[in-house]
Amino acid sequence: MENRRRITDLGTLKAFGHPLRMKLYGTLRVGGPATASHLAAQVDEAVSLVSYHLRKLAEHGLIEEAETQSEDARERWWQAAQDTLSFRHEDFKDTPEGAATHAAVLRGLIAHRREQYETYLDQQAAWGAEWRTAADQSDFLARLNPAELKALNEEIHALVRTYEERGKAAEAAGDTENRENVAVHLASFPFRL
């Protein structure tokens, strides 16, 4: 079963919202357990700075210590404490600071997703024809009411979770050939011309 957490307190949202912490959390979520040294090399930052930010994430229960993955008992291993994080506008709308922090964190996530997609675009020739053909960037326009938009999002989330579980089960069964991390970004929102 998926381990999901909804952030509802401002302190945790602020802790998560730091750009380096978002990157560290995402790296642990995708790559699995790692030490501050491993993470520092991946994010090109000093080990001491990464250690500081890992402790801040841990203080808010966003990451947790993991089982040691090496014979060096002095190493401290970390892992994401949940598979999925969410935070909703309604939990932060009652104060100007809460609303501003929520918006800033979302903007940070959007910037990270954009960077991730632009990296793919810069490197897509190296992925090969099979991956380039399978990848997609689509834009849809639907005229919906709020209940229909909510239902659409729930159905899309359920479908993506089905594929996540299929991939995990296949890997657990030894089917690892040609498997890669795949980002699926969804933004659905109303707009007017």
PDB file of C-alpha atoms in Angstrom:
ATOM      1  CA  MET A   1       0.000   0.000   0.000  1.00  0.00           C
ATOM      2  CA  GLU A   2       1.217   3.476  -0.816  1.00  0.00           C
ATOM      3  CA  ASN A   3       2.523   5.516   2.108  1.00  0.00           C
ATOM      4  CA  ARG A   4       1.027   9.002   1.610  1.00  0.00           C
ATOM      5  CA  ARG A   5       1.296  12.128   3.728  1.00  0.00           C
ATOM      6  CA  ARG A   6      -0.618  15.364   3.495  1.00  0.00           C
ATOM      7  CA  ILE A   7       1.298  18.330   4.900  1.00  0.00           C
ATOM      8  CA  THR A   8      -1.064  20.547   6.872  1.00  0.00           C
ATOM      9  CA  ASP A   9       1.259  22.573   9.104  1.00  0.00           C
ATOM     10  CA  LEU A  10       3.149  25.641   7.983  1.00  0.00           C
ATOM     11  CA  GLY A  11       6.446  24.662   9.642  1.00  0.00           C
ATOM     12  CA  THR A  12       6.657  21.412   7.683  1.00  0.00           C
ATOM     13  CA  LEU A  13       5.654  23.125   4.453  1.00  0.00           C
ATOM     14  CA  LYS A  14       8.394  25.727   4.965  1.00  0.00           C
ATOM     15  CA  ALA A  15      10.924  22.982   5.728  1.00  0.00           C
ATOM     16  CA  PHE A  16      10.018  21.128   2.541  1.00  0.00           C
ATOM     17  CA  GLY A  17       9.870  24.310   0.450  1.00  0.00           C
ATOM     18  CA  HIS A  18      13.602  25.050   0.505  1.00  0.00           C
ATOM     19  CA  PRO A  19      14.916  24.299  -3.031  1.00  0.00           C
ATOM     20  CA  LEU A  20      17.809  22.108  -1.857  1.00  0.00           C
ATOM     21  CA  ARG A  21      15.547  20.195   0.526  1.00  0.00           C
ATOM     22  CA  MET A  22      13.075  19.538  -2.297  1.00  0.00           C
ATOM     23  CA  LYS A  23      15.942  18.195  -4.382  1.00  0.00           C
ATOM     24  CA  LEU A  24      17.269  16.024  -1.535  1.00  0.00           C
ATOM     25  CA  TYR A  25      13.813  14.658  -0.748  1.00  0.00           C
ATOM     26  CA  GLY A  26      13.184  13.912  -4.428  1.00  0.00           C
ATOM     27  CA  THR A  27      16.555  12.187  -4.785  1.00  0.00           C
ATOM     28  CA  LEU A  28      15.844   9.968  -1.773  1.00  0.00           C
ATOM     29  CA  ARG A  29      12.309   9.249  -2.993  1.00  0.00           C
ATOM     30  CA  VAL A  30      13.512   8.143  -6.426  1.00  0.00           C
ATOM     31  CA  GLY A  31      16.940   6.721  -5.663  1.00  0.00           C
ATOM     32  CA  GLY A  32      16.281   5.127  -2.305  1.00  0.00           C
ATOM     33  CA  PRO A  33      18.482   5.230   0.796  1.00  0.00           C
ATOM     34  CA  ALA A  34      21.645   7.335   0.679  1.00  0.00           C
ATOM     35  CA  THR A  35      24.156   9.031   2.935  1.00  0.00           C
ATOM     36  CA  ALA A  36      24.852  12.768   3.076  1.00  0.00           C
ATOM     37  CA  SER A  37      28.083  12.095   1.158  1.00  0.00           C
ATOM     38  CA  HIS A  38      26.258  10.271  -1.644  1.00  0.00           C
ATOM     39  CA  LEU A  39      23.619  12.989  -1.839  1.00  0.00           C
ATOM     40  CA  ALA A  40      26.184  15.796  -1.775  1.00  0.00           C
ATOM     41  CA  ALA A  41      27.841  14.317  -4.858  1.00  0.00           C
ATOM     42  CA  GLN A  42      24.480  14.023  -6.631  1.00  0.00           C
ATOM     43  CA  VAL A  43      23.355  17.580  -5.910  1.00  0.00           C
ATOM     44  CA  ASP A  44      26.854  19.137  -6.143  1.00  0.00           C
ATOM     45  CA  GLU A  45      26.830  20.669  -2.657  1.00  0.00           C
ATOM     46  CA  ALA A  46      29.060  20.415   0.411  1.00  0.00           C
ATOM     47  CA  VAL A  47      28.470  17.419   2.676  1.00  0.00           C
ATOM     48  CA  SER A  48      28.068  19.694   5.713  1.00  0.00           C
ATOM     49  CA  LEU A  49      25.332  21.707   3.965  1.00  0.00           C
ATOM     50  CA  VAL A  50      23.533  18.553   2.826  1.00  0.00           C
ATOM     51  CA  SER A  51      23.755  17.098   6.355  1.00  0.00           C
ATOM     52  CA  TYR A  52      22.187  20.259   7.785  1.00  0.00           C
ATOM     53  CA  HIS A  53      19.270  20.137   5.351  1.00  0.00           C
ATOM     54  CA  LEU A  54      18.773  16.405   5.896  1.00  0.00           C
ATOM     55  CA  ARG A  55      18.444  17.043   9.638  1.00  0.00           C
ATOM     56  CA  LYS A  56      15.811  19.737   8.941  1.00  0.00           C
ATOM     57  CA  LEU A  57      13.836  17.329   6.752  1.00  0.00           C
ATOM     58  CA  ALA A  58      14.087  14.662   9.458  1.00  0.00           C
ATOM     59  CA  GLU A  59      12.882  17.081  12.159  1.00  0.00           C
ATOM     60  CA  HIS A  60       9.612  17.357  10.245  1.00  0.00           C
ATOM     61  CA  GLY A  61       9.278  13.631   9.530  1.00  0.00           C
ATOM     62  CA  LEU A  62       9.840  14.032   5.805  1.00  0.00           C
ATOM     63  CA  ILE A  63      12.828  11.697   5.820  1.00  0.00           C
ATOM     64  CA  GLU A  64      13.970   9.079   8.306  1.00  0.00           C
ATOM     65  CA  GLU A  65      17.016   7.026   9.060  1.00  0.00           C
ATOM     66  CA  ALA A  66      17.343   3.928   6.908  1.00  0.00           C
ATOM     67  CA  GLU A  67      19.090   0.643   7.547  1.00  0.00           C
ATOM     68  CA  THR A  68      22.821   0.854   6.974  1.00  0.00           C
ATOM     69  CA  GLN A  69      23.591  -0.143   3.414  1.00  0.00           C
ATOM     70  CA  SER A  70      27.331  -0.709   3.917  1.00  0.00           C
ATOM     71  CA  GLU A  71      29.755  -2.233   6.378  1.00  0.00           C
ATOM     72  CA  ASP A  72      30.749   1.187   7.734  1.00  0.00           C
ATOM     73  CA  ALA A  73      28.570   1.551  10.834  1.00  0.00           C
ATOM     74  CA  ARG A  74      29.588   5.215  11.146  1.00  0.00           C
ATOM     75  CA  GLU A  75      27.626   6.121   8.024  1.00  0.00           C
ATOM     76  CA  ARG A  76      24.151   7.519   8.534  1.00  0.00           C
ATOM     77  CA  TRP A  77      21.705   6.441   5.854  1.00  0.00           C
ATOM     78  CA  TRP A  78      18.502   8.330   5.035  1.00  0.00           C
ATOM     79  CA  GLN A  79      15.319   7.513   3.140  1.00  0.00           C
ATOM     80  CA  ALA A  80      12.080   9.297   2.290  1.00  0.00           C
ATOM     81  CA  ALA A  81       9.550   8.695   5.057  1.00  0.00           C
ATOM     82  CA  GLN A  82       6.638   8.437   2.613  1.00  0.00           C
ATOM     83  CA  ASP A  83       6.034   7.641  -1.044  1.00  0.00           C
ATOM     84  CA  THR A  84       3.878  10.686  -1.722  1.00  0.00           C
ATOM     85  CA  LEU A  85       3.567  14.154  -0.241  1.00  0.00           C
ATOM     86  CA  SER A  86       0.661  16.490  -0.828  1.00  0.00           C
ATOM     87  CA  PHE A  87      -0.398  19.872   0.449  1.00  0.00           C
ATOM     88  CA  ARG A  88      -3.586  21.711  -0.353  1.00  0.00           C
ATOM     89  CA  HIS A  89      -4.446  25.385  -0.584  1.00  0.00           C
ATOM     90  CA  GLU A  90      -7.342  25.010   1.873  1.00  0.00           C
ATOM     91  CA  ASP A  91      -4.913  24.031   4.652  1.00  0.00           C
ATOM     92  CA  PHE A  92      -2.926  27.290   4.324  1.00  0.00           C
ATOM     93  CA  LYS A  93      -5.402  29.890   3.026  1.00  0.00           C
ATOM     94  CA  ASP A  94      -6.351  31.362   6.404  1.00  0.00           C
ATOM     95  CA  THR A  95      -3.181  33.418   6.890  1.00  0.00           C
ATOM     96  CA  PRO A  96      -1.228  35.569   4.433  1.00  0.00           C
ATOM     97  CA  GLU A  97       1.987  33.757   5.409  1.00  0.00           C
ATOM     98  CA  GLY A  98       0.390  30.353   4.859  1.00  0.00           C
ATOM     99  CA  ALA A  99      -1.046  31.292   1.475  1.00  0.00           C
ATOM    100  CA  ALA A 100       2.240  32.862   0.358  1.00  0.00           C
ATOM    101  CA  THR A 101       4.282  29.859   1.515  1.00  0.00           C
ATOM    102  CA  HIS A 102       1.926  27.427  -0.237  1.00  0.00           C
ATOM    103  CA  ALA A 103       2.192  29.399  -3.488  1.00  0.00           C
ATOM    104  CA  ALA A 104       5.990  29.648  -3.197  1.00  0.00           C
ATOM    105  CA  VAL A 105       6.392  25.904  -2.631  1.00  0.00           C
ATOM    106  CA  LEU A 106       4.176  25.128  -5.627  1.00  0.00           C
ATOM    107  CA  ARG A 107       6.212  27.520  -7.769  1.00  0.00           C
ATOM    108  CA  GLY A 108       9.369  25.756  -6.614  1.00  0.00           C
ATOM    109  CA  LEU A 109       7.930  22.374  -7.584  1.00  0.00           C
ATOM    110  CA  ILE A 110       6.857  23.682 -10.973  1.00  0.00           C
ATOM    111  CA  ALA A 111      10.364  25.072 -11.553  1.00  0.00           C
ATOM    112  CA  HIS A 112      11.866  21.694 -10.590  1.00  0.00           C
ATOM    113  CA  ARG A 113       9.499  19.852 -12.951  1.00  0.00           C
ATOM    114  CA  ARG A 114      10.289  22.266 -15.750  1.00  0.00           C
ATOM    115  CA  GLU A 115      14.022  21.732 -15.191  1.00  0.00           C
ATOM    116  CA  GLN A 116      13.465  17.967 -15.226  1.00  0.00           C
ATOM    117  CA  TYR A 117      11.569  18.140 -18.534  1.00  0.00           C
ATOM    118  CA  GLU A 118      14.092  20.506 -20.117  1.00  0.00           C
ATOM    119  CA  THR A 119      16.881  18.105 -19.148  1.00  0.00           C
ATOM    120  CA  TYR A 120      14.995  15.348 -20.978  1.00  0.00           C
ATOM    121  CA  LEU A 121      14.603  17.603 -24.035  1.00  0.00           C
ATOM    122  CA  ASP A 122      18.327  18.387 -24.011  1.00  0.00           C
ATOM    123  CA  GLN A 123      19.185  14.686 -23.756  1.00  0.00           C
ATOM    124  CA  GLN A 124      16.382  13.070 -25.729  1.00  0.00           C
ATOM    125  CA  ALA A 125      18.591  11.973 -28.628  1.00  0.00           C
ATOM    126  CA  ALA A 126      20.528   9.788 -26.188  1.00  0.00           C
ATOM    127  CA  TRP A 127      17.359   7.986 -25.075  1.00  0.00           C
ATOM    128  CA  GLY A 128      16.814   6.205 -28.383  1.00  0.00           C
ATOM    129  CA  ALA A 129      13.821   5.961 -30.672  1.00  0.00           C
ATOM    130  CA  GLU A 130      11.797   3.608 -28.454  1.00  0.00           C
ATOM    131  CA  TRP A 131      11.864   6.023 -25.492  1.00  0.00           C
ATOM    132  CA  ARG A 132      11.362   9.120 -27.681  1.00  0.00           C
ATOM    133  CA  THR A 133       8.293   7.536 -29.265  1.00  0.00           C
ATOM    134  CA  ALA A 134       6.867   6.509 -25.882  1.00  0.00           C
ATOM    135  CA  ALA A 135       7.386   9.924 -24.241  1.00  0.00           C
ATOM    136  CA  ASP A 136       4.570  12.440 -24.519  1.00  0.00           C
ATOM    137  CA  GLN A 137       3.747  16.088 -23.997  1.00  0.00           C
ATOM    138  CA  SER A 138       0.048  16.761 -24.398  1.00  0.00           C
ATOM    139  CA  ASP A 139      -2.360  19.589 -23.831  1.00  0.00           C
ATOM    140  CA  PHE A 140      -6.089  19.062 -23.397  1.00  0.00           C
ATOM    141  CA  LEU A 141      -8.944  21.503 -23.010  1.00  0.00           C
ATOM    142  CA  ALA A 142     -12.133  20.389 -21.298  1.00  0.00           C
ATOM    143  CA  ARG A 143     -15.112  22.396 -20.088  1.00  0.00           C
ATOM    144  CA  LEU A 144     -15.866  20.960 -16.662  1.00  0.00           C
ATOM    145  CA  ASN A 145     -17.441  21.902 -13.385  1.00  0.00           C
ATOM    146  CA  PRO A 146     -15.482  21.489 -10.104  1.00  0.00           C
ATOM    147  CA  ALA A 147     -16.961  18.058  -9.349  1.00  0.00           C
ATOM    148  CA  GLU A 148     -16.029  16.776 -12.817  1.00  0.00           C
ATOM    149  CA  LEU A 149     -12.485  18.156 -12.516  1.00  0.00           C
ATOM    150  CA  LYS A 150     -12.091  16.457  -9.141  1.00  0.00           C
ATOM    151  CA  ALA A 151     -13.374  13.155 -10.583  1.00  0.00           C
ATOM    152  CA  LEU A 152     -11.034  13.451 -13.583  1.00  0.00           C
ATOM    153  CA  ASN A 153      -8.033  13.999 -11.307  1.00  0.00           C
ATOM    154  CA  GLU A 154      -9.001  11.056  -9.089  1.00  0.00           C
ATOM    155  CA  GLU A 155      -9.309   8.752 -12.116  1.00  0.00           C
ATOM    156  CA  ILE A 156      -5.971   9.881 -13.558  1.00  0.00           C
ATOM    157  CA  HIS A 157      -4.248   9.431 -10.176  1.00  0.00           C
ATOM    158  CA  ALA A 158      -5.716   5.941  -9.804  1.00  0.00           C
ATOM    159  CA  LEU A 159      -4.537   4.995 -13.297  1.00  0.00           C
ATOM    160  CA  VAL A 160      -0.997   6.240 -12.675  1.00  0.00           C
ATOM    161  CA  ARG A 161      -0.877   4.395  -9.320  1.00  0.00           C
ATOM    162  CA  THR A 162      -1.898   1.193 -11.165  1.00  0.00           C
ATOM    163  CA  TYR A 163       1.118   1.573 -13.458  1.00  0.00           C
ATOM    164  CA  GLU A 164       3.398   2.399 -10.509  1.00  0.00           C
ATOM    165  CA  GLU A 165       2.333  -0.835  -8.808  1.00  0.00           C
ATOM    166  CA  ARG A 166       2.750  -2.858 -12.029  1.00  0.00           C
ATOM    167  CA  GLY A 167       6.293  -1.543 -12.394  1.00  0.00           C
ATOM    168  CA  LYS A 168       7.165  -2.329  -8.759  1.00  0.00           C
ATOM    169  CA  ALA A 169       5.726  -5.841  -9.067  1.00  0.00           C
ATOM    170  CA  ALA A 170       7.580  -6.484 -12.321  1.00  0.00           C
ATOM    171  CA  GLU A 171      10.870  -5.341 -10.796  1.00  0.00           C
ATOM    172  CA  ALA A 172      10.273  -7.465  -7.708  1.00  0.00           C
ATOM    173  CA  ALA A 173       9.780 -10.426 -10.059  1.00  0.00           C
ATOM    174  CA  GLY A 174      13.128  -9.723 -11.737  1.00  0.00           C
ATOM    175  CA  ASP A 175      11.856  -7.857 -14.816  1.00  0.00           C
ATOM    176  CA  THR A 176      14.315  -4.943 -14.712  1.00  0.00           C
ATOM    177  CA  GLU A 177      15.430  -4.734 -18.337  1.00  0.00           C
ATOM    178  CA  ASN A 178      14.807  -1.365 -20.007  1.00  0.00           C
ATOM    179  CA  ARG A 179      13.041   0.095 -16.907  1.00  0.00           C
ATOM    180  CA  GLU A 180      13.672   3.752 -16.124  1.00  0.00           C
ATOM    181  CA  ASN A 181      12.218   6.347 -13.794  1.00  0.00           C
ATOM    182  CA  VAL A 182       9.332   8.047 -15.571  1.00  0.00           C
ATOM    183  CA  ALA A 183       7.968  11.414 -14.452  1.00  0.00           C
ATOM    184  CA  VAL A 184       4.253  11.997 -14.959  1.00  0.00           C
ATOM    185  CA  HIS A 185       3.320  15.612 -14.249  1.00  0.00           C
ATOM    186  CA  LEU A 186      -0.285  16.692 -14.173  1.00  0.00           C
ATOM    187  CA  ALA A 187      -1.591  20.198 -13.772  1.00  0.00           C
ATOM    188  CA  SER A 188      -5.312  20.712 -14.034  1.00  0.00           C
ATOM    189  CA  PHE A 189      -6.785  24.091 -13.222  1.00  0.00           C
ATOM    190  CA  PRO A 190      -9.488  26.476 -14.384  1.00  0.00           C
ATOM    191  CA  PHE A 191      -8.689  29.545 -16.469  1.00  0.00           C
ATOM    192  CA  ARG A 192     -10.451  32.292 -18.334  1.00  0.00           C
ATOM    193  CA  LEU A 193      -9.467  34.231 -21.439  1.00  0.00           C
TER     194      LEU A 193
END
